[in-house]
Amino acid sequence: LEFRIQQDSTDDDSLALRSFAGQILEAARGGQVEFLALLHTILLDDPGAWLARVFGPEEGKRLLGLHEAGLPHFDQDVSLAFRRMVEAGLTEIHVYRLADAADPRANEMQKAAFRAMKEPVALFTVDFKHPDSPLGRSIFNWVKVDGGFKLIGMLPGMP
C-alpha cells in the first residue's frame, strides 16, 4: 500500500528497533530454522501477565484470547509477511515511537489502545518501504519489554 513517510523517531529505542527490523529482513533471506528462531523472540514471554498489567485484567483477558487464537498461524503468517517484504524490495525501514494518543502518527487503533491502557507503554510502528517507490507495508504495535522488542500486533475492538 502507499503511504507517506513521516519523521523517523531518533530515540535510542527506535534506532535499536530499526536495526532489529533489519536483522529480521536479513534473516528472512536465509534458512527457515534460524529465521523462525529469531521471529519467536518477538513473541511476548508471558502475554497474559503483560496484557493484564498494561490493559487491566478484563481487557487483558480479552486480548489474550485474541493473541492465543493467532498463535497457531504465527510461524506461517509472520514469516510469509517478512519474506514477501524482502521479495518486494521493501528494505528501507522507518520507525515511529508513539508515546500517547495525541501523536499525529498514531492510527485510530493505536489511539484507542492508548486510551485503554492502565499502565501506558510506548507503541512503535515499523514501516518497510521500497527505496524507489512510495509503496510499502507497516507493521504496527511493537513494544519494548525487558530490553527486547515484542510484536503485540493488531488490537481489534479496543474501547
GROMACS .gro file of N, CA, C and O in nm, residues 7-113:
model
  428
    7GLN      N    1   0.832   1.169   0.984
    7GLN     CA    2   0.960   1.189   1.050
    7GLN      C    3   0.993   1.069   1.138
    7GLN      O    4   0.916   1.033   1.226
    8ASP      N    5   1.107   1.005   1.112
    8ASP     CA    6   1.150   0.892   1.194
    8ASP      C    7   1.177   0.939   1.336
    8ASP      O    8   1.225   1.050   1.360
    9SER      N    9   1.148   0.851   1.431
    9SER     CA   10   1.188   0.877   1.569
    9SER      C   11   1.337   0.847   1.580
    9SER      O   12   1.388   0.755   1.516
   10THR      N   13   1.406   0.924   1.661
   10THR     CA   14   1.552   0.909   1.670
   10THR      C   15   1.599   0.873   1.811
   10THR      O   16   1.720   0.877   1.838
   11ASP      N   17   1.507   0.838   1.899
   11ASP     CA   18   1.547   0.795   2.033
   11ASP      C   19   1.619   0.661   2.023
   11ASP      O   20   1.611   0.591   1.922
   12ASP      N   21   1.689   0.623   2.128
   12ASP     CA   22   1.769   0.500   2.127
   12ASP      C   23   1.685   0.376   2.098
   12ASP      O   24   1.728   0.287   2.024
   13ASP      N   25   1.565   0.368   2.156
   13ASP     CA   26   1.481   0.251   2.134
   13ASP      C   27   1.438   0.240   1.988
   13ASP      O   28   1.438   0.131   1.930
   14SER      N   29   1.401   0.351   1.927
   14SER     CA   30   1.360   0.349   1.786
   14SER      C   31   1.475   0.307   1.696
   14SER      O   32   1.456   0.230   1.602
   15LEU      N   33   1.594   0.359   1.724
   15LEU     CA   34   1.710   0.320   1.645
   15LEU      C   35   1.742   0.172   1.663
   15LEU      O   36   1.777   0.104   1.566
   16ALA      N   37   1.727   0.123   1.785
   16ALA     CA   38   1.752  -0.020   1.810
   16ALA      C   39   1.648  -0.106   1.739
   16ALA      O   40   1.682  -0.211   1.683
   17LEU      N   41   1.522  -0.063   1.738
   17LEU     CA   42   1.418  -0.139   1.669
   17LEU      C   43   1.442  -0.137   1.518
   17LEU      O   44   1.422  -0.238   1.451
   18ARG      N   45   1.487  -0.025   1.467
   18ARG     CA   46   1.518  -0.018   1.323
   18ARG      C   47   1.627  -0.120   1.288
   18ARG      O   48   1.618  -0.192   1.189
   19SER      N   49   1.729  -0.128   1.370
   19SER     CA   50   1.836  -0.225   1.348
   19SER      C   51   1.782  -0.367   1.359
   19SER      O   52   1.815  -0.453   1.276
   20PHE      N   53   1.699  -0.394   1.458
   20PHE     CA   54   1.642  -0.527   1.477
   20PHE      C   55   1.553  -0.565   1.359
   20PHE      O   56   1.559  -0.678   1.311
   21ALA      N   57   1.473  -0.471   1.309
   21ALA     CA   58   1.389  -0.499   1.192
   21ALA      C   59   1.476  -0.533   1.072
   21ALA      O   60   1.441  -0.622   0.992
   22GLY      N   61   1.590  -0.468   1.059
   22GLY     CA   62   1.683  -0.501   0.952
   22GLY      C   63   1.738  -0.642   0.968
   22GLY      O   64   1.755  -0.715   0.869
   23GLN      N   65   1.766  -0.682   1.091
   23GLN     CA   66   1.812  -0.819   1.117
   23GLN      C   67   1.705  -0.921   1.078
   23GLN      O   68   1.738  -1.027   1.023
   24ILE      N   69   1.579  -0.888   1.105
   24ILE     CA   70   1.470  -0.979   1.068
   24ILE      C   71   1.463  -0.993   0.916
   24ILE      O   72   1.451  -1.104   0.864
   25LEU      N   73   1.473  -0.881   0.845
   25LEU     CA   74   1.471  -0.889   0.698
   25LEU      C   75   1.588  -0.971   0.647
   25LEU      O   76   1.573  -1.050   0.553
   26GLU      N   77   1.704  -0.950   0.705
   26GLU     CA   78   1.822  -1.027   0.663
   26GLU      C   79   1.801  -1.175   0.690
   26GLU      O   80   1.833  -1.260   0.607
   27ALA      N   81   1.746  -1.208   0.806
   27ALA     CA   82   1.720  -1.349   0.839
   27ALA      C   83   1.616  -1.410   0.745
   27ALA      O   84   1.621  -1.529   0.716
   28ALA      N   85   1.524  -1.328   0.696
   28ALA     CA   86   1.421  -1.377   0.603
   28ALA      C   87   1.483  -1.425   0.472
   28ALA      O   88   1.422  -1.505   0.401
   29ARG      N   89   1.602  -1.379   0.443
   29ARG     CA   90   1.672  -1.422   0.321
   29ARG      C   91   1.741  -1.558   0.341
   29ARG      O   92   1.785  -1.618   0.244
   30GLY      N   93   1.752  -1.601   0.467
   30GLY     CA   94   1.828  -1.721   0.498
   30GLY      C   95   1.741  -1.843   0.524
   30GLY      O   96   1.628  -1.854   0.475
   31GLY      N   97   1.793  -1.931   0.606
   31GLY     CA   98   1.727  -2.057   0.635
   31GLY      C   99   1.607  -2.041   0.726
   31GLY      O  100   1.602  -1.952   0.812
   32GLN      N  101   1.511  -2.129   0.710
   32GLN     CA  102   1.384  -2.123   0.783
   32GLN      C  103   1.403  -2.143   0.933
   32GLN      O  104   1.340  -2.073   1.012
   33VAL      N  105   1.488  -2.234   0.975
   33VAL     CA  106   1.504  -2.263   1.117
   33VAL      C  107   1.558  -2.140   1.191
   33VAL      O  108   1.503  -2.099   1.294
   34GLU      N  109   1.664  -2.080   1.138
   34GLU     CA  110   1.722  -1.962   1.202
   34GLU      C  111   1.624  -1.844   1.198
   34GLU      O  112   1.612  -1.768   1.294
   35PHE      N  113   1.553  -1.830   1.087
   35PHE     CA  114   1.457  -1.722   1.072
   35PHE      C  115   1.344  -1.735   1.175
   35PHE      O  116   1.310  -1.640   1.245
   36LEU      N  117   1.288  -1.854   1.188
   36LEU     CA  118   1.180  -1.875   1.285
   36LEU      C  119   1.229  -1.856   1.428
   36LEU      O  120   1.156  -1.804   1.513
   37ALA      N  121   1.352  -1.897   1.455
   37ALA     CA  122   1.406  -1.877   1.589
   37ALA      C  123   1.411  -1.728   1.623
   37ALA      O  124   1.376  -1.687   1.734
   38LEU      N  125   1.452  -1.646   1.528
   38LEU     CA  126   1.454  -1.502   1.550
   38LEU      C  127   1.312  -1.448   1.566
   38LEU      O  128   1.284  -1.366   1.654
   39LEU      N  129   1.220  -1.493   1.481
   39LEU     CA  130   1.081  -1.446   1.491
   39LEU      C  131   1.019  -1.480   1.625
   39LEU      O  132   0.940  -1.402   1.680
   40HIS      N  133   1.054  -1.594   1.681
   40HIS     CA  134   0.996  -1.632   1.810
   40HIS      C  135   1.039  -1.539   1.922
   40HIS      O  136   0.971  -1.531   2.024
   41THR      N  137   1.148  -1.466   1.903
   41THR     CA  138   1.191  -1.370   2.005
   41THR      C  139   1.099  -1.248   2.011
   41THR      O  140   1.105  -1.173   2.108
   42ILE      N  141   1.013  -1.228   1.910
   42ILE     CA  142   0.924  -1.112   1.912
   42ILE      C  143   0.790  -1.143   1.979
   42ILE      O  144   0.705  -1.056   1.990
   43LEU      N  145   0.773  -1.266   2.023
   43LEU     CA  146   0.653  -1.304   2.098
   43LEU      C  147   0.669  -1.264   2.244
   43LEU      O  148   0.778  -1.278   2.301
   44LEU      N  149   0.562  -1.217   2.306
   44LEU     CA  150   0.565  -1.188   2.448
   44LEU      C  151   0.594  -1.316   2.526
   44LEU      O  152   0.535  -1.421   2.499
   45ASP      N  153   0.685  -1.309   2.625
   45ASP     CA  154   0.719  -1.425   2.704
   45ASP      C  155   0.603  -1.470   2.792
   45ASP      O  156   0.580  -1.589   2.810
   46ASP      N  157   0.532  -1.375   2.850
   46ASP     CA  158   0.416  -1.405   2.935
   46ASP      C  159   0.304  -1.310   2.894
   46ASP      O  160   0.278  -1.210   2.960
   47PRO      N  161   0.237  -1.340   2.782
   47PRO     CA  162   0.139  -1.246   2.729
   47PRO      C  163   0.024  -1.217   2.825
   47PRO      O  164  -0.023  -1.103   2.833
   48GLY      N  165  -0.021  -1.315   2.900
   48GLY     CA  166  -0.131  -1.292   2.993
   48GLY      C  167  -0.097  -1.187   3.097
   48GLY      O  168  -0.175  -1.095   3.123
   49ALA      N  169   0.020  -1.201   3.158
   49ALA     CA  170   0.062  -1.106   3.261
   49ALA      C  171   0.085  -0.967   3.202
   49ALA      O  172   0.043  -0.866   3.260
   50TRP      N  173   0.151  -0.961   3.086
   50TRP     CA  174   0.181  -0.831   3.027
   50TRP      C  175   0.052  -0.760   2.986
   50TRP      O  176   0.035  -0.641   3.015
   51LEU      N  177  -0.036  -0.830   2.918
   51LEU     CA  178  -0.160  -0.768   2.872
   51LEU      C  179  -0.247  -0.724   2.989
   51LEU      O  180  -0.307  -0.616   2.986
   52ALA      N  181  -0.254  -0.803   3.095
   52ALA     CA  182  -0.333  -0.766   3.214
   52ALA      C  183  -0.272  -0.644   3.282
   52ALA      O  184  -0.346  -0.556   3.328
   53ARG      N  185  -0.139  -0.638   3.290
   53ARG     CA  186  -0.074  -0.524   3.355
   53ARG      C  187  -0.097  -0.396   3.275
   53ARG      O  188  -0.131  -0.292   3.331
   54VAL      N  189  -0.082  -0.405   3.143
   54VAL     CA  190  -0.091  -0.284   3.060
   54VAL      C  191  -0.236  -0.242   3.036
   54VAL      O  192  -0.269  -0.123   3.040
   55PHE      N  193  -0.325  -0.338   3.013
   55PHE     CA  194  -0.463  -0.305   2.976
   55PHE      C  195  -0.565  -0.333   3.085
   55PHE      O  196  -0.684  -0.309   3.066
   56GLY      N  197  -0.523  -0.387   3.197
   56GLY     CA  198  -0.615  -0.421   3.303
   56GLY      C  199  -0.663  -0.565   3.287
   56GLY      O  200  -0.654  -0.622   3.178
   57PRO      N  201  -0.712  -0.625   3.394
   57PRO     CA  202  -0.747  -0.767   3.392
   57PRO      C  203  -0.855  -0.803   3.288
   57PRO      O  204  -0.840  -0.903   3.217
   58GLU      N  205  -0.960  -0.725   3.279
   58GLU     CA  206  -1.068  -0.760   3.187
   58GLU      C  207  -1.027  -0.748   3.041
   58GLU      O  208  -1.042  -0.842   2.962
   59GLU      N  209  -0.973  -0.633   3.004
   59GLU     CA  210  -0.931  -0.612   2.864
   59GLU      C  211  -0.810  -0.701   2.832
   59GLU      O  212  -0.798  -0.753   2.722
   60GLY      N  213  -0.723  -0.720   2.931
   60GLY     CA  214  -0.608  -0.808   2.911
   60GLY      C  215  -0.651  -0.950   2.880
   60GLY      O  216  -0.592  -1.015   2.793
   61LYS      N  217  -0.754  -0.998   2.948
   61LYS     CA  218  -0.803  -1.133   2.923
   61LYS      C  219  -0.861  -1.145   2.782
   61LYS      O  220  -0.837  -1.243   2.713
   62ARG      N  221  -0.935  -1.043   2.740
   62ARG     CA  222  -0.992  -1.044   2.604
   62ARG      C  223  -0.881  -1.044   2.500
   62ARG      O  224  -0.883  -1.122   2.405
   63LEU      N  225  -0.782  -0.959   2.518
   63LEU     CA  226  -0.671  -0.952   2.423
   63LEU      C  227  -0.588  -1.080   2.425
   63LEU      O  228  -0.538  -1.122   2.321
   64LEU      N  229  -0.574  -1.143   2.541
   64LEU     CA  230  -0.502  -1.270   2.548
   64LEU      C  231  -0.573  -1.375   2.463
   64LEU      O  232  -0.507  -1.452   2.392
   65GLY      N  233  -0.706  -1.377   2.467
   65GLY     CA  234  -0.780  -1.472   2.384
   65GLY      C  235  -0.752  -1.451   2.237
   65GLY      O  236  -0.732  -1.548   2.161
   66LEU      N  237  -0.747  -1.327   2.193
   66LEU     CA  238  -0.716  -1.296   2.053
   66LEU      C  239  -0.572  -1.336   2.020
   66LEU      O  240  -0.544  -1.391   1.914
   67HIS      N  241  -0.482  -1.306   2.113
   67HIS     CA  242  -0.341  -1.341   2.095
   67HIS      C  243  -0.325  -1.492   2.079
   67HIS      O  244  -0.259  -1.539   1.985
   68GLU      N  245  -0.386  -1.567   2.168
   68GLU     CA  246  -0.375  -1.713   2.165
   68GLU      C  247  -0.438  -1.772   2.039
   68GLU      O  248  -0.389  -1.871   1.985
   69ALA      N  249  -0.547  -1.710   1.991
   69ALA     CA  250  -0.612  -1.758   1.869
   69ALA      C  251  -0.521  -1.745   1.747
   69ALA      O  252  -0.529  -1.824   1.654
   70GLY      N  253  -0.432  -1.645   1.749
   70GLY     CA  254  -0.342  -1.624   1.636
   70GLY      C  255  -0.214  -1.705   1.641
   70GLY      O  256  -0.144  -1.718   1.540
   71LEU      N  257  -0.180  -1.761   1.755
   71LEU     CA  258  -0.052  -1.832   1.769
   71LEU      C  259  -0.035  -1.950   1.675
   71LEU      O  260   0.075  -1.969   1.622
   72PRO      N  261  -0.139  -2.031   1.649
   72PRO     CA  262  -0.118  -2.144   1.558
   72PRO      C  263  -0.076  -2.101   1.417
   72PRO      O  264  -0.016  -2.179   1.344
   73HIS      N  265  -0.105  -1.977   1.380
   73HIS     CA  266  -0.073  -1.929   1.246
   73HIS      C  267   0.050  -1.837   1.244
   73HIS      O  268   0.087  -1.788   1.138
   74PHE      N  269   0.108  -1.814   1.361
   74PHE     CA  270   0.216  -1.717   1.371
   74PHE      C  271   0.332  -1.748   1.278
   74PHE      O  272   0.375  -1.663   1.199
   75ASP      N  273   0.386  -1.870   1.288
   75ASP     CA  274   0.504  -1.904   1.207
   75ASP      C  275   0.478  -1.881   1.059
   75ASP      O  276   0.558  -1.816   0.991
   76GLN      N  277   0.368  -1.931   1.010
   76GLN     CA  278   0.338  -1.919   0.867
   76GLN      C  279   0.308  -1.775   0.828
   76GLN      O  280   0.366  -1.723   0.732
   77ASP      N  281   0.220  -1.709   0.902
   77ASP     CA  282   0.176  -1.575   0.863
   77ASP      C  283   0.287  -1.470   0.874
   77ASP      O  284   0.309  -1.391   0.782
   78VAL      N  285   0.357  -1.471   0.985
   78VAL     CA  286   0.458  -1.367   1.008
   78VAL      C  287   0.582  -1.392   0.921
   78VAL      O  288   0.637  -1.299   0.862
   79SER      N  289   0.623  -1.517   0.910
   79SER     CA  290   0.740  -1.544   0.824
   79SER      C  291   0.708  -1.511   0.679
   79SER      O  292   0.791  -1.452   0.608
   80LEU      N  293   0.588  -1.543   0.635
   80LEU     CA  294   0.549  -1.511   0.498
   80LEU      C  295   0.545  -1.360   0.475
   80LEU      O  296   0.592  -1.311   0.371
   81ALA      N  297   0.495  -1.287   0.572
   81ALA     CA  298   0.489  -1.140   0.558
   81ALA      C  299   0.629  -1.082   0.540
   81ALA      O  300   0.652  -0.999   0.451
   82PHE      N  301   0.724  -1.126   0.622
   82PHE     CA  302   0.860  -1.073   0.611
   82PHE      C  303   0.928  -1.120   0.482
   82PHE      O  304   0.998  -1.042   0.417
   83ARG      N  305   0.907  -1.243   0.443
   83ARG     CA  306   0.968  -1.291   0.318
   83ARG      C  307   0.911  -1.216   0.198
   83ARG      O  308   0.984  -1.183   0.104
   84ARG      N  309   0.783  -1.186   0.200
   84ARG     CA  310   0.723  -1.109   0.089
   84ARG      C  311   0.778  -0.968   0.085
   84ARG      O  312   0.794  -0.911  -0.023
   85MET      N  313   0.807  -0.909   0.201
   85MET     CA  314   0.867  -0.776   0.200
   85MET      C  315   1.005  -0.780   0.136
   85MET      O  316   1.041  -0.691   0.059
   86VAL      N  317   1.082  -0.883   0.168
   86VAL     CA  318   1.214  -0.898   0.107
   86VAL      C  319   1.199  -0.914  -0.045
   86VAL      O  320   1.268  -0.847  -0.122
   87GLU      N  321   1.110  -1.003  -0.088
   87GLU     CA  322   1.089  -1.027  -0.231
   87GLU      C  323   1.045  -0.901  -0.304
   87GLU      O  324   1.083  -0.879  -0.419
   88ALA      N  325   0.967  -0.815  -0.236
   88ALA     CA  326   0.918  -0.692  -0.298
   88ALA      C  327   1.019  -0.578  -0.289
   88ALA      O  328   0.994  -0.469  -0.339
   89GLY      N  329   1.132  -0.603  -0.224
   89GLY     CA  330   1.235  -0.499  -0.211
   89GLY      C  331   1.201  -0.392  -0.109
   89GLY      O  332   1.252  -0.280  -0.116
   90LEU      N  333   1.117  -0.424  -0.012
   90LEU     CA  334   1.078  -0.327   0.091
   90LEU      C  335   1.184  -0.327   0.201
   90LEU      O  336   1.162  -0.377   0.311
   91THR      N  337   1.297  -0.271   0.170
   91THR     CA  338   1.413  -0.280   0.258
   91THR      C  339   1.448  -0.149   0.327
   91THR      O  340   1.539  -0.146   0.410
   92GLU      N  341   1.380  -0.041   0.293
   92GLU     CA  342   1.402   0.087   0.362
   92GLU      C  343   1.312   0.089   0.485
   92GLU      O  344   1.190   0.077   0.473
   93ILE      N  345   1.371   0.103   0.602
   93ILE     CA  346   1.298   0.088   0.728
   93ILE      C  347   1.284   0.222   0.798
   93ILE      O  348   1.382   0.296   0.814
   94HIS      N  349   1.161   0.249   0.841
   94HIS     CA  350   1.131   0.371   0.919
   94HIS      C  351   1.060   0.328   1.046
   94HIS      O  352   0.974   0.241   1.043
   95VAL      N  353   1.096   0.391   1.158
   95VAL     CA  354   1.039   0.356   1.288
   95VAL      C  355   0.982   0.482   1.353
   95VAL      O  356   1.046   0.587   1.354
   96TYR      N  357   0.862   0.465   1.409
   96TYR     CA  358   0.794   0.575   1.477
   96TYR      C  359   0.757   0.530   1.617
   96TYR      O  360   0.689   0.430   1.635
   97ARG      N  361   0.807   0.604   1.716
   97ARG     CA  362   0.773   0.578   1.856
   97ARG      C  363   0.656   0.667   1.893
   97ARG      O  364   0.662   0.789   1.878
   98LEU      N  365   0.551   0.604   1.940
   98LEU     CA  366   0.430   0.677   1.979
   98LEU      C  367   0.417   0.669   2.131
   98LEU      O  368   0.414   0.560   2.188
   99ALA      N  369   0.408   0.785   2.195
   99ALA     CA  370   0.402   0.788   2.341
   99ALA      C  371   0.259   0.795   2.393
   99ALA      O  372   0.231   0.755   2.506
  100ASP      N  373   0.168   0.847   2.311
  100ASP     CA  374   0.030   0.861   2.356
  100ASP      C  375  -0.063   0.885   2.237
  100ASP      O  376  -0.018   0.899   2.124
  101ALA      N  377  -0.191   0.890   2.266
  101ALA     CA  378  -0.293   0.903   2.161
  101ALA      C  379  -0.288   1.037   2.090
  101ALA      O  380  -0.342   1.050   1.980
  102ALA      N  381  -0.222   1.136   2.147
  102ALA     CA  382  -0.214   1.267   2.084
  102ALA      C  383  -0.113   1.273   1.970
  102ALA      O  384  -0.114   1.369   1.893
  103ASP      N  385  -0.029   1.172   1.957
  103ASP     CA  386   0.070   1.171   1.850
  103ASP      C  387  -0.001   1.165   1.715
  103ASP      O  388  -0.080   1.073   1.692
  104PRO      N  389   0.024   1.260   1.626
  104PRO     CA  390  -0.047   1.260   1.497
  104PRO      C  391  -0.013   1.140   1.408
  104PRO      O  392  -0.085   1.113   1.313
  105ARG      N  393   0.092   1.067   1.439
  105ARG     CA  394   0.128   0.949   1.360
  105ARG      C  395   0.051   0.825   1.403
  105ARG      O  396   0.054   0.723   1.336
  106ALA      N  397  -0.019   0.832   1.517
  106ALA     CA  398  -0.095   0.717   1.567
  106ALA      C  399  -0.220   0.697   1.482
  106ALA      O  400  -0.289   0.793   1.448
  107ASN      N  401  -0.247   0.571   1.447
  107ASN     CA  402  -0.371   0.542   1.376
  107ASN      C  403  -0.484   0.527   1.479
  107ASN      O  404  -0.461   0.531   1.600
  108GLU      N  405  -0.606   0.509   1.431
  108GLU     CA  406  -0.721   0.504   1.522
  108GLU      C  407  -0.711   0.387   1.620
  108GLU      O  408  -0.749   0.400   1.736
  109MET      N  409  -0.664   0.271   1.574
  109MET     CA  410  -0.649   0.156   1.662
  109MET      C  411  -0.548   0.187   1.773
  109MET      O  412  -0.571   0.152   1.890
  110GLN      N  413  -0.438   0.253   1.739
  110GLN     CA  414  -0.337   0.286   1.839
  110GLN      C  415  -0.391   0.390   1.938
  110GLN      O  416  -0.365   0.381   2.057
  111LYS      N  417  -0.466   0.488   1.888
  111LYS     CA  418  -0.526   0.587   1.979
  111LYS      C  419  -0.619   0.518   2.078
  111LYS      O  420  -0.617   0.550   2.197
  112ALA      N  421  -0.700   0.425   2.030
  112ALA     CA  422  -0.790   0.351   2.119
  112ALA      C  423  -0.710   0.267   2.218
  112ALA      O  424  -0.747   0.258   2.336
  113ALA      N  425  -0.600   0.207   2.173
  113ALA     CA  426  -0.516   0.128   2.263
  113ALA      C  427  -0.459   0.215   2.373
  113ALA      O  428  -0.461   0.177   2.492
   0.00000   0.00000   0.00000
